[in-house]
């Protein structure tokens, strides 16, 4: 195999088999890649290998990395990615061969990613940041939007892998560019969701039907991803089952805020959105879906 061809049956190590990692790894298995999987949750690993017997369960990030042509991380945040790749016990770097390619598809902090890229390059390992947007549904059908940071050559090498998981693949710039754009995207996404929820709370108190409100937004200028993809499905129905947690959304807002601060830029609305989501995370607690932000808006509405 040449350095430019990560095509099936290349061996891919996959770390993190949660809400997103599970369906993304399943797409790779379906495309014919050989997978070596690891998650700190033994249950997540056995569940995945049970459903995809061609995948090999491994006992550490290092063991997953051994013999892999590329390694993908789909972990909660960049600190955990760094632990899994470099700083933790049995870290992946100890198992990776020189020339291997790492793709961090988690939503990590771009400033940390720039440092991670330099540290991995020192061992001959290239890094692409390749975070995704589209949620669990689009992870399942392989139509994610993927925002890439890194070199053109590494992206071309990784393209067959990314094609198996995503539909729109955009090179955003050098290392960290994908992670920066992802955090900023989620600032827009989170703000649109809060705006819809506040509108629903006010409208309902005025006597409007929430389903009718969402339908009208969707045929009017208030239309957004929140109104189209989350409005009736998860918010008005109160199923709150999007598969993306308030905690992870709050982390993304904090990342966007950190980037602005790092660049010494005052962004009052971003600052406010970050505070709003962090307070919501504290109030709603671990495990809350991010669409439960409606419940938080309802709580605030009733405050004296
Ligand atoms: P999740 O919490 O469902 O999954 C994370 C997985 O990582 C868990 O299975 C956990 O056990 C595992 N893990 C934690 N630490 C580990 C370690 N050190 N080594 C190996 N495994 C470890 O999270 P998710 O919703 O799948 O999100 C993953 C990433 O994707 C996050 O950065 C998130 O912000 C981003 N993201 C999520 C969505 C979504 O809709 N859920 C959409 C786009 C991006």
mmCIF file of C-alpha atoms and ligand atoms in Angstrom:
data_model
loop_
_atom_site.group_PDB
_atom_site.id
_atom_site.type_symbol
_atom_site.label_atom_id
_atom_site.label_comp_id
_atom_site.label_asym_id
_atom_site.label_seq_id
_atom_site.Cartn_x
_atom_site.Cartn_y
_atom_site.Cartn_z
ATOM 1 C CA UNK A 1 0.000 0.000 0.000
ATOM 2 C CA UNK A 2 1.343 3.480 -0.828
ATOM 3 C CA UNK A 3 1.171 6.341 1.637
ATOM 4 C CA UNK A 4 -1.568 7.845 -0.522
ATOM 5 C CA UNK A 5 -4.088 5.045 -0.369
ATOM 6 C CA UNK A 6 -6.157 4.472 2.754
ATOM 7 C CA UNK A 7 -8.573 2.262 0.874
ATOM 8 C CA UNK A 8 -10.257 -0.930 2.075
ATOM 9 C CA UNK A 9 -9.030 -3.263 3.468
ATOM 10 C CA UNK A 10 -6.658 -0.825 5.269
ATOM 11 C CA UNK A 11 -6.544 -1.307 9.037
ATOM 12 C CA UNK A 12 -8.130 1.479 11.066
ATOM 13 C CA UNK A 13 -7.944 1.882 14.840
ATOM 14 C CA UNK A 14 -11.113 3.504 16.197
ATOM 15 C CA UNK A 15 -11.246 5.014 19.712
ATOM 16 C CA UNK A 16 -14.624 6.008 21.177
ATOM 17 C CA UNK A 17 -17.753 4.024 20.412
ATOM 18 C CA UNK A 18 -20.381 6.394 21.814
ATOM 19 C CA UNK A 19 -23.456 7.962 20.194
ATOM 20 C CA UNK A 20 -21.432 9.105 17.161
ATOM 21 C CA UNK A 21 -18.430 6.760 17.132
ATOM 22 C CA UNK A 22 -20.591 3.641 16.977
ATOM 23 C CA UNK A 23 -22.413 4.516 13.725
ATOM 24 C CA UNK A 24 -19.289 6.086 12.167
ATOM 25 C CA UNK A 25 -17.204 2.963 12.849
ATOM 26 C CA UNK A 26 -20.082 0.867 11.515
ATOM 27 C CA UNK A 27 -19.882 2.791 8.216
ATOM 28 C CA UNK A 28 -16.159 1.967 7.970
ATOM 29 C CA UNK A 29 -16.773 -1.724 8.701
ATOM 30 C CA UNK A 30 -19.512 -1.706 6.055
ATOM 31 C CA UNK A 31 -17.087 -0.180 3.528
ATOM 32 C CA UNK A 32 -14.630 -3.050 4.065
ATOM 33 C CA UNK A 33 -12.040 -1.465 6.375
ATOM 34 C CA UNK A 34 -10.455 -3.710 9.030
ATOM 35 C CA UNK A 35 -11.220 -2.186 12.423
ATOM 36 C CA UNK A 36 -9.373 -2.403 15.757
ATOM 37 C CA UNK A 37 -11.698 -0.772 18.297
ATOM 38 C CA UNK A 38 -11.265 0.537 21.830
ATOM 39 C CA UNK A 39 -13.495 2.357 24.325
ATOM 40 C CA UNK A 40 -13.061 2.707 28.093
ATOM 41 C CA UNK A 41 -16.565 1.260 28.307
ATOM 42 C CA UNK A 42 -16.202 -2.509 27.916
ATOM 43 C CA UNK A 43 -19.925 -2.617 27.196
ATOM 44 C CA UNK A 44 -19.544 -0.264 24.216
ATOM 45 C CA UNK A 45 -16.762 -2.458 22.793
ATOM 46 C CA UNK A 46 -18.607 -5.770 23.179
ATOM 47 C CA UNK A 47 -21.799 -4.249 21.801
ATOM 48 C CA UNK A 48 -19.934 -3.037 18.696
ATOM 49 C CA UNK A 49 -17.974 -6.243 18.089
ATOM 50 C CA UNK A 50 -21.179 -8.241 18.605
ATOM 51 C CA UNK A 51 -22.835 -6.295 15.801
ATOM 52 C CA UNK A 52 -19.696 -6.206 13.590
ATOM 53 C CA UNK A 53 -17.801 -9.497 14.029
ATOM 54 C CA UNK A 54 -15.090 -8.454 11.541
ATOM 55 C CA UNK A 55 -13.929 -5.770 14.040
ATOM 56 C CA UNK A 56 -11.283 -6.662 16.611
ATOM 57 C CA UNK A 57 -11.823 -5.635 20.255
ATOM 58 C CA UNK A 58 -8.649 -4.342 21.907
ATOM 59 C CA UNK A 59 -7.798 -3.604 25.544
ATOM 60 C CA UNK A 60 -6.139 -0.170 25.238
ATOM 61 C CA UNK A 61 -5.546 2.727 22.864
ATOM 62 C CA UNK A 62 -2.005 1.402 22.355
ATOM 63 C CA UNK A 63 -3.261 -2.082 21.460
ATOM 64 C CA UNK A 64 -5.806 -0.626 19.018
ATOM 65 C CA UNK A 65 -3.057 1.424 17.356
ATOM 66 C CA UNK A 66 -0.674 -1.489 16.781
ATOM 67 C CA UNK A 67 -0.402 -2.242 13.065
ATOM 68 C CA UNK A 68 -3.023 0.354 12.124
ATOM 69 C CA UNK A 69 -2.592 2.463 8.977
ATOM 70 C CA UNK A 70 -4.739 5.201 10.494
ATOM 71 C CA UNK A 71 -6.339 5.934 13.859
ATOM 72 C CA UNK A 72 -9.610 7.773 14.435
ATOM 73 C CA UNK A 73 -10.653 9.372 17.717
ATOM 74 C CA UNK A 74 -14.336 10.140 18.431
ATOM 75 C CA UNK A 75 -14.028 11.093 22.090
ATOM 76 C CA UNK A 76 -15.800 13.682 24.285
ATOM 77 C CA UNK A 77 -13.153 16.444 24.077
ATOM 78 C CA UNK A 78 -9.585 17.356 23.171
ATOM 79 C CA UNK A 79 -8.182 16.771 26.678
ATOM 80 C CA UNK A 80 -9.379 13.172 26.523
ATOM 81 C CA UNK A 81 -8.013 12.856 22.974
ATOM 82 C CA UNK A 82 -4.582 13.989 24.202
ATOM 83 C CA UNK A 83 -4.719 11.476 27.074
ATOM 84 C CA UNK A 84 -5.675 8.654 24.708
ATOM 85 C CA UNK A 85 -3.029 9.564 22.130
ATOM 86 C CA UNK A 86 -0.047 10.715 24.163
ATOM 87 C CA UNK A 87 -0.327 11.236 27.881
ATOM 88 C CA UNK A 88 -2.388 8.382 29.322
ATOM 89 C CA UNK A 89 -1.299 4.860 30.200
ATOM 90 C CA UNK A 90 -0.944 2.611 27.144
ATOM 91 C CA UNK A 91 -1.448 5.635 24.909
ATOM 92 C CA UNK A 92 -1.945 5.165 21.175
ATOM 93 C CA UNK A 93 1.333 6.827 20.163
ATOM 94 C CA UNK A 94 3.240 3.914 21.754
ATOM 95 C CA UNK A 95 1.548 1.535 19.322
ATOM 96 C CA UNK A 96 1.449 3.656 16.166
ATOM 97 C CA UNK A 97 4.032 3.113 13.463
ATOM 98 C CA UNK A 98 5.796 6.097 11.882
ATOM 99 C CA UNK A 99 3.826 7.177 8.826
ATOM 100 C CA UNK A 100 0.465 6.444 10.432
ATOM 101 C CA UNK A 101 -2.239 9.073 10.114
ATOM 102 C CA UNK A 102 -4.370 10.223 13.069
ATOM 103 C CA UNK A 103 -7.800 11.786 12.516
ATOM 104 C CA UNK A 104 -9.372 13.536 15.491
ATOM 105 C CA UNK A 105 -13.052 13.618 14.571
ATOM 106 C CA UNK A 106 -14.113 14.736 18.063
ATOM 107 C CA UNK A 107 -15.073 18.377 18.639
ATOM 108 C CA UNK A 108 -11.813 19.437 20.299
ATOM 109 C CA UNK A 109 -10.258 22.776 21.196
ATOM 110 C CA UNK A 110 -8.375 24.075 18.110
ATOM 111 C CA UNK A 111 -5.571 25.695 20.095
ATOM 112 C CA UNK A 112 -4.856 22.342 21.794
ATOM 113 C CA UNK A 113 -5.067 20.678 18.359
ATOM 114 C CA UNK A 114 -2.301 22.889 16.964
ATOM 115 C CA UNK A 115 -0.035 21.680 19.794
ATOM 116 C CA UNK A 116 -1.120 18.064 19.358
ATOM 117 C CA UNK A 117 -0.251 18.219 15.643
ATOM 118 C CA UNK A 118 3.277 19.449 16.483
ATOM 119 C CA UNK A 119 3.762 16.792 19.183
ATOM 120 C CA UNK A 120 2.617 13.941 16.927
ATOM 121 C CA UNK A 121 4.703 15.219 13.993
ATOM 122 C CA UNK A 122 7.776 14.814 16.231
ATOM 123 C CA UNK A 123 7.107 11.026 16.148
ATOM 124 C CA UNK A 124 6.480 10.981 12.394
ATOM 125 C CA UNK A 125 2.699 10.808 12.846
ATOM 126 C CA UNK A 126 0.499 13.236 10.910
ATOM 127 C CA UNK A 127 -2.751 14.637 12.315
ATOM 128 C CA UNK A 128 -5.917 15.794 10.624
ATOM 129 C CA UNK A 129 -8.674 17.405 12.676
ATOM 130 C CA UNK A 130 -11.900 16.285 11.068
ATOM 131 C CA UNK A 131 -14.867 17.113 13.327
ATOM 132 C CA UNK A 132 -18.348 16.443 12.069
ATOM 133 C CA UNK A 133 -21.781 17.991 11.984
ATOM 134 C CA UNK A 134 -25.157 16.406 11.360
ATOM 135 C CA UNK A 135 -25.815 14.357 14.481
ATOM 136 C CA UNK A 136 -26.533 10.692 15.005
ATOM 137 C CA UNK A 137 -28.987 10.422 12.101
ATOM 138 C CA UNK A 138 -26.444 11.566 9.530
ATOM 139 C CA UNK A 139 -23.701 9.484 11.182
ATOM 140 C CA UNK A 140 -25.910 6.431 10.593
ATOM 141 C CA UNK A 141 -26.584 7.201 6.918
ATOM 142 C CA UNK A 142 -23.024 8.401 6.211
ATOM 143 C CA UNK A 143 -23.985 11.944 5.210
ATOM 144 C CA UNK A 144 -22.084 13.950 7.840
ATOM 145 C CA UNK A 145 -20.515 17.326 7.092
ATOM 146 C CA UNK A 146 -16.791 16.969 7.831
ATOM 147 C CA UNK A 147 -14.562 20.012 8.488
ATOM 148 C CA UNK A 148 -10.905 19.222 7.953
ATOM 149 C CA UNK A 149 -7.764 20.910 9.269
ATOM 150 C CA UNK A 150 -4.371 19.774 7.987
ATOM 151 C CA UNK A 151 -2.494 19.276 4.733
ATOM 152 C CA UNK A 152 -3.984 18.632 1.299
ATOM 153 C CA UNK A 153 -1.858 15.474 0.952
ATOM 154 C CA UNK A 154 -3.103 14.003 4.249
ATOM 155 C CA UNK A 155 -6.696 14.825 3.348
ATOM 156 C CA UNK A 156 -6.316 13.059 -0.004
ATOM 157 C CA UNK A 157 -4.877 10.053 1.819
ATOM 158 C CA UNK A 158 -7.811 10.014 4.234
ATOM 159 C CA UNK A 159 -10.503 10.762 1.652
ATOM 160 C CA UNK A 160 -11.718 7.155 1.175
ATOM 161 C CA UNK A 161 -12.251 6.918 4.951
ATOM 162 C CA UNK A 162 -14.059 10.236 5.129
ATOM 163 C CA UNK A 163 -16.182 9.378 2.077
ATOM 164 C CA UNK A 164 -17.486 6.348 3.962
ATOM 165 C CA UNK A 165 -18.738 8.582 6.794
ATOM 166 C CA UNK A 166 -19.577 11.931 5.253
ATOM 167 C CA UNK A 167 -21.052 13.709 2.281
ATOM 168 C CA UNK A 168 -19.586 17.212 2.446
ATOM 169 C CA UNK A 169 -15.855 17.234 3.123
ATOM 170 C CA UNK A 170 -14.286 20.696 3.377
ATOM 171 C CA UNK A 171 -10.620 21.505 3.864
ATOM 172 C CA UNK A 172 -10.825 24.540 6.155
ATOM 173 C CA UNK A 173 -7.091 25.297 6.577
ATOM 174 C CA UNK A 174 -4.082 24.000 8.534
ATOM 175 C CA UNK A 175 -4.171 22.014 11.806
ATOM 176 C CA UNK A 176 -6.913 23.267 14.131
ATOM 177 C CA UNK A 177 -8.956 24.948 11.367
ATOM 178 C CA UNK A 178 -11.584 22.192 11.326
ATOM 179 C CA UNK A 179 -11.968 22.298 15.105
ATOM 180 C CA UNK A 180 -12.244 26.102 15.098
ATOM 181 C CA UNK A 181 -14.967 26.055 12.451
ATOM 182 C CA UNK A 182 -16.846 23.272 14.237
ATOM 183 C CA UNK A 183 -16.959 25.257 17.504
ATOM 184 C CA UNK A 184 -18.151 28.367 15.640
ATOM 185 C CA UNK A 185 -20.767 26.325 13.784
ATOM 186 C CA UNK A 186 -22.114 25.060 17.089
ATOM 187 C CA UNK A 187 -22.262 28.632 18.420
ATOM 188 C CA UNK A 188 -24.692 29.375 15.568
ATOM 189 C CA UNK A 189 -26.542 26.110 16.011
ATOM 190 C CA UNK A 190 -26.918 26.487 19.787
ATOM 191 C CA UNK A 191 -28.020 30.116 19.510
ATOM 192 C CA UNK A 192 -30.664 29.232 16.913
ATOM 193 C CA UNK A 193 -31.990 26.515 19.187
ATOM 194 C CA UNK A 194 -32.264 28.826 22.203
ATOM 195 C CA UNK A 195 -33.969 31.488 20.068
ATOM 196 C CA UNK A 196 -36.537 28.919 18.866
ATOM 197 C CA UNK A 197 -37.164 27.680 22.421
ATOM 198 C CA UNK A 198 -37.654 31.195 23.809
ATOM 199 C CA UNK A 199 -40.051 31.946 20.932
ATOM 200 C CA UNK A 200 -41.991 28.754 21.716
ATOM 201 C CA UNK A 201 -42.276 29.615 25.435
ATOM 202 C CA UNK A 202 -43.519 33.153 24.705
ATOM 203 C CA UNK A 203 -45.835 31.990 21.905
ATOM 204 C CA UNK A 204 -47.384 29.224 23.968
ATOM 205 C CA UNK A 205 -48.024 31.619 26.859
ATOM 206 C CA UNK A 206 -49.785 33.892 24.332
ATOM 207 C CA UNK A 207 -51.986 30.955 23.315
ATOM 208 C CA UNK A 208 -50.242 29.823 20.141
ATOM 209 C CA UNK A 209 -49.911 26.149 19.261
ATOM 210 C CA UNK A 210 -46.212 25.134 19.316
ATOM 211 C CA UNK A 211 -46.529 22.771 16.325
ATOM 212 C CA UNK A 212 -48.170 25.501 14.259
ATOM 213 C CA UNK A 213 -45.439 27.906 15.299
ATOM 214 C CA UNK A 214 -42.700 25.556 14.057
ATOM 215 C CA UNK A 215 -44.542 24.987 10.761
ATOM 216 C CA UNK A 216 -44.831 28.737 10.220
ATOM 217 C CA UNK A 217 -41.135 29.310 11.075
ATOM 218 C CA UNK A 218 -40.261 26.629 8.519
ATOM 219 C CA UNK A 219 -42.135 28.430 5.748
ATOM 220 C CA UNK A 220 -40.905 31.860 6.883
ATOM 221 C CA UNK A 221 -37.668 33.718 7.519
ATOM 222 C CA UNK A 222 -37.296 32.285 11.040
ATOM 223 C CA UNK A 223 -36.357 28.907 9.512
ATOM 224 C CA UNK A 224 -33.148 27.321 10.836
ATOM 225 C CA UNK A 225 -31.653 23.910 11.494
ATOM 226 C CA UNK A 226 -33.310 24.113 14.938
ATOM 227 C CA UNK A 227 -36.779 24.697 13.476
ATOM 228 C CA UNK A 228 -36.380 22.217 10.616
ATOM 229 C CA UNK A 229 -34.569 19.293 12.232
ATOM 230 C CA UNK A 230 -35.272 19.640 15.952
ATOM 231 C CA UNK A 231 -38.503 21.665 16.291
ATOM 232 C CA UNK A 232 -41.298 19.154 15.893
ATOM 233 C CA UNK A 233 -39.043 16.081 16.156
ATOM 234 C CA UNK A 234 -37.440 16.566 19.582
ATOM 235 C CA UNK A 235 -38.699 19.816 21.138
ATOM 236 C CA UNK A 236 -42.453 20.122 20.495
ATOM 237 C CA UNK A 237 -42.813 16.336 20.920
ATOM 238 C CA UNK A 238 -40.735 16.623 24.120
ATOM 239 C CA UNK A 239 -38.980 13.372 23.156
ATOM 240 C CA UNK A 240 -35.627 15.157 23.727
ATOM 241 C CA UNK A 241 -33.946 12.285 21.883
ATOM 242 C CA UNK A 242 -31.467 13.901 19.471
ATOM 243 C CA UNK A 243 -28.522 11.926 20.890
ATOM 244 C CA UNK A 244 -26.340 15.012 21.533
ATOM 245 C CA UNK A 245 -25.983 16.078 25.152
ATOM 246 C CA UNK A 246 -26.270 19.522 26.738
ATOM 247 C CA UNK A 247 -22.863 18.854 28.313
ATOM 248 C CA UNK A 248 -21.149 18.411 24.930
ATOM 249 C CA UNK A 249 -22.909 21.466 23.489
ATOM 250 C CA UNK A 250 -21.804 23.546 26.505
ATOM 251 C CA UNK A 251 -18.254 22.290 25.891
ATOM 252 C CA UNK A 252 -18.458 23.442 22.253
ATOM 253 C CA UNK A 253 -19.652 26.914 23.306
ATOM 254 C CA UNK A 254 -16.795 27.091 25.819
ATOM 255 C CA UNK A 255 -14.397 26.157 23.018
ATOM 256 C CA UNK A 256 -15.732 28.928 20.762
ATOM 257 C CA UNK A 257 -15.466 31.380 23.681
ATOM 258 C CA UNK A 258 -11.897 30.228 24.412
ATOM 259 C CA UNK A 259 -10.890 30.801 20.784
ATOM 260 C CA UNK A 260 -12.255 34.370 20.868
ATOM 261 C CA UNK A 261 -10.469 35.002 24.163
ATOM 262 C CA UNK A 262 -7.236 33.489 22.827
ATOM 263 C CA UNK A 263 -7.443 35.995 19.959
ATOM 264 C CA UNK A 264 -8.301 38.799 22.450
ATOM 265 C CA UNK A 265 -11.643 39.473 20.727
ATOM 266 C CA UNK A 266 -14.637 40.754 22.731
ATOM 267 C CA UNK A 267 -17.760 38.917 21.578
ATOM 268 C CA UNK A 268 -20.673 39.766 23.896
ATOM 269 C CA UNK A 269 -23.239 37.467 22.298
ATOM 270 C CA UNK A 270 -20.845 34.516 22.199
ATOM 271 C CA UNK A 271 -19.967 35.234 25.833
ATOM 272 C CA UNK A 272 -23.642 35.225 26.733
ATOM 273 C CA UNK A 273 -24.366 32.029 24.786
ATOM 274 C CA UNK A 274 -21.449 30.312 26.525
ATOM 275 C CA UNK A 275 -22.696 31.351 29.975
ATOM 276 C CA UNK A 276 -26.251 30.321 29.093
ATOM 277 C CA UNK A 277 -25.254 26.804 28.006
ATOM 278 C CA UNK A 278 -22.865 26.263 30.909
ATOM 279 C CA UNK A 279 -25.578 27.281 33.394
ATOM 280 C CA UNK A 280 -28.088 25.055 31.573
ATOM 281 C CA UNK A 281 -25.693 22.119 31.796
ATOM 282 C CA UNK A 282 -25.367 22.677 35.566
ATOM 283 C CA UNK A 283 -29.148 22.859 35.987
ATOM 284 C CA UNK A 284 -30.203 20.035 33.654
ATOM 285 C CA UNK A 285 -27.424 17.684 34.810
ATOM 286 C CA UNK A 286 -25.404 14.911 33.194
ATOM 287 C CA UNK A 287 -27.198 12.932 30.529
ATOM 288 C CA UNK A 288 -29.600 15.701 29.470
ATOM 289 C CA UNK A 289 -30.126 15.951 25.714
ATOM 290 C CA UNK A 290 -29.247 19.369 24.268
ATOM 291 C CA UNK A 291 -32.832 19.789 23.028
ATOM 292 C CA UNK A 292 -33.880 19.855 26.716
ATOM 293 C CA UNK A 293 -32.705 23.456 26.564
ATOM 294 C CA UNK A 294 -36.464 24.081 26.147
ATOM 295 C CA UNK A 295 -36.940 22.941 29.761
ATOM 296 C CA UNK A 296 -34.215 25.361 30.849
ATOM 297 C CA UNK A 297 -35.909 28.210 28.951
ATOM 298 C CA UNK A 298 -39.181 27.292 30.701
ATOM 299 C CA UNK A 299 -37.456 27.332 34.107
ATOM 300 C CA UNK A 300 -35.926 30.771 33.468
ATOM 301 C CA UNK A 301 -39.292 32.099 32.258
ATOM 302 C CA UNK A 302 -40.847 31.289 35.635
ATOM 303 C CA UNK A 303 -38.037 32.850 37.727
ATOM 304 C CA UNK A 304 -39.001 35.887 39.827
HETATM 305 P P1 LIG B 1 -20.512 10.003 23.795
HETATM 306 O O1 LIG B 1 -20.312 10.504 25.176
HETATM 307 O O2 LIG B 1 -21.774 9.321 23.411
HETATM 308 O O3 LIG B 1 -19.286 9.001 23.403
HETATM 309 C C1 LIG B 1 -17.972 9.167 23.824
HETATM 310 C C2 LIG B 1 -17.363 7.780 23.983
HETATM 311 O O4 LIG B 1 -15.975 7.929 24.312
HETATM 312 C C3 LIG B 1 -18.000 6.958 25.110
HETATM 313 O O5 LIG B 1 -18.364 5.675 24.629
HETATM 314 C C4 LIG B 1 -16.898 6.875 26.162
HETATM 315 O O6 LIG B 1 -16.933 5.665 26.924
HETATM 316 C C5 LIG B 1 -15.657 6.947 25.295
HETATM 317 N N1 LIG B 1 -14.436 7.369 25.984
HETATM 318 C C6 LIG B 1 -14.281 8.337 26.922
HETATM 319 N N2 LIG B 1 -12.988 8.438 27.279
HETATM 320 C C7 LIG B 1 -12.307 7.526 26.560
HETATM 321 C C8 LIG B 1 -10.931 7.163 26.467
HETATM 322 N N3 LIG B 1 -9.992 7.771 27.199
HETATM 323 N N4 LIG B 1 -10.571 6.150 25.615
HETATM 324 C C9 LIG B 1 -11.518 5.516 24.873
HETATM 325 N N5 LIG B 1 -12.826 5.816 24.918
HETATM 326 C C10 LIG B 1 -13.223 6.819 25.742
HETATM 327 O O7 LIG B 1 -20.226 11.273 22.848
HETATM 328 P P2 LIG B 1 -20.718 11.500 21.344
HETATM 329 O O8 LIG B 1 -22.067 12.151 21.381
HETATM 330 O O9 LIG B 1 -20.468 10.278 20.547
HETATM 331 O O10 LIG B 1 -19.678 12.643 20.903
HETATM 332 C C11 LIG B 1 -18.317 12.367 20.578
HETATM 333 C C12 LIG B 1 -17.691 13.646 20.022
HETATM 334 O O11 LIG B 1 -18.403 14.049 18.858
HETATM 335 C C13 LIG B 1 -17.759 14.837 20.994
HETATM 336 O O12 LIG B 1 -16.594 15.610 20.847
HETATM 337 C C14 LIG B 1 -18.989 15.600 20.518
HETATM 338 O O13 LIG B 1 -18.931 16.970 20.885
HETATM 339 C C15 LIG B 1 -18.931 15.367 19.029
HETATM 340 N N6 LIG B 1 -20.196 15.418 18.291
HETATM 341 C C16 LIG B 1 -21.335 14.808 18.770
HETATM 342 C C17 LIG B 1 -22.515 14.857 18.020
HETATM 343 C C18 LIG B 1 -23.788 14.192 18.479
HETATM 344 O O14 LIG B 1 -24.847 14.436 17.845
HETATM 345 N N7 LIG B 1 -23.798 13.353 19.522
HETATM 346 C C19 LIG B 1 -22.526 15.528 16.785
HETATM 347 C C20 LIG B 1 -21.355 16.117 16.310
HETATM 348 C C21 LIG B 1 -20.197 16.057 17.074
#
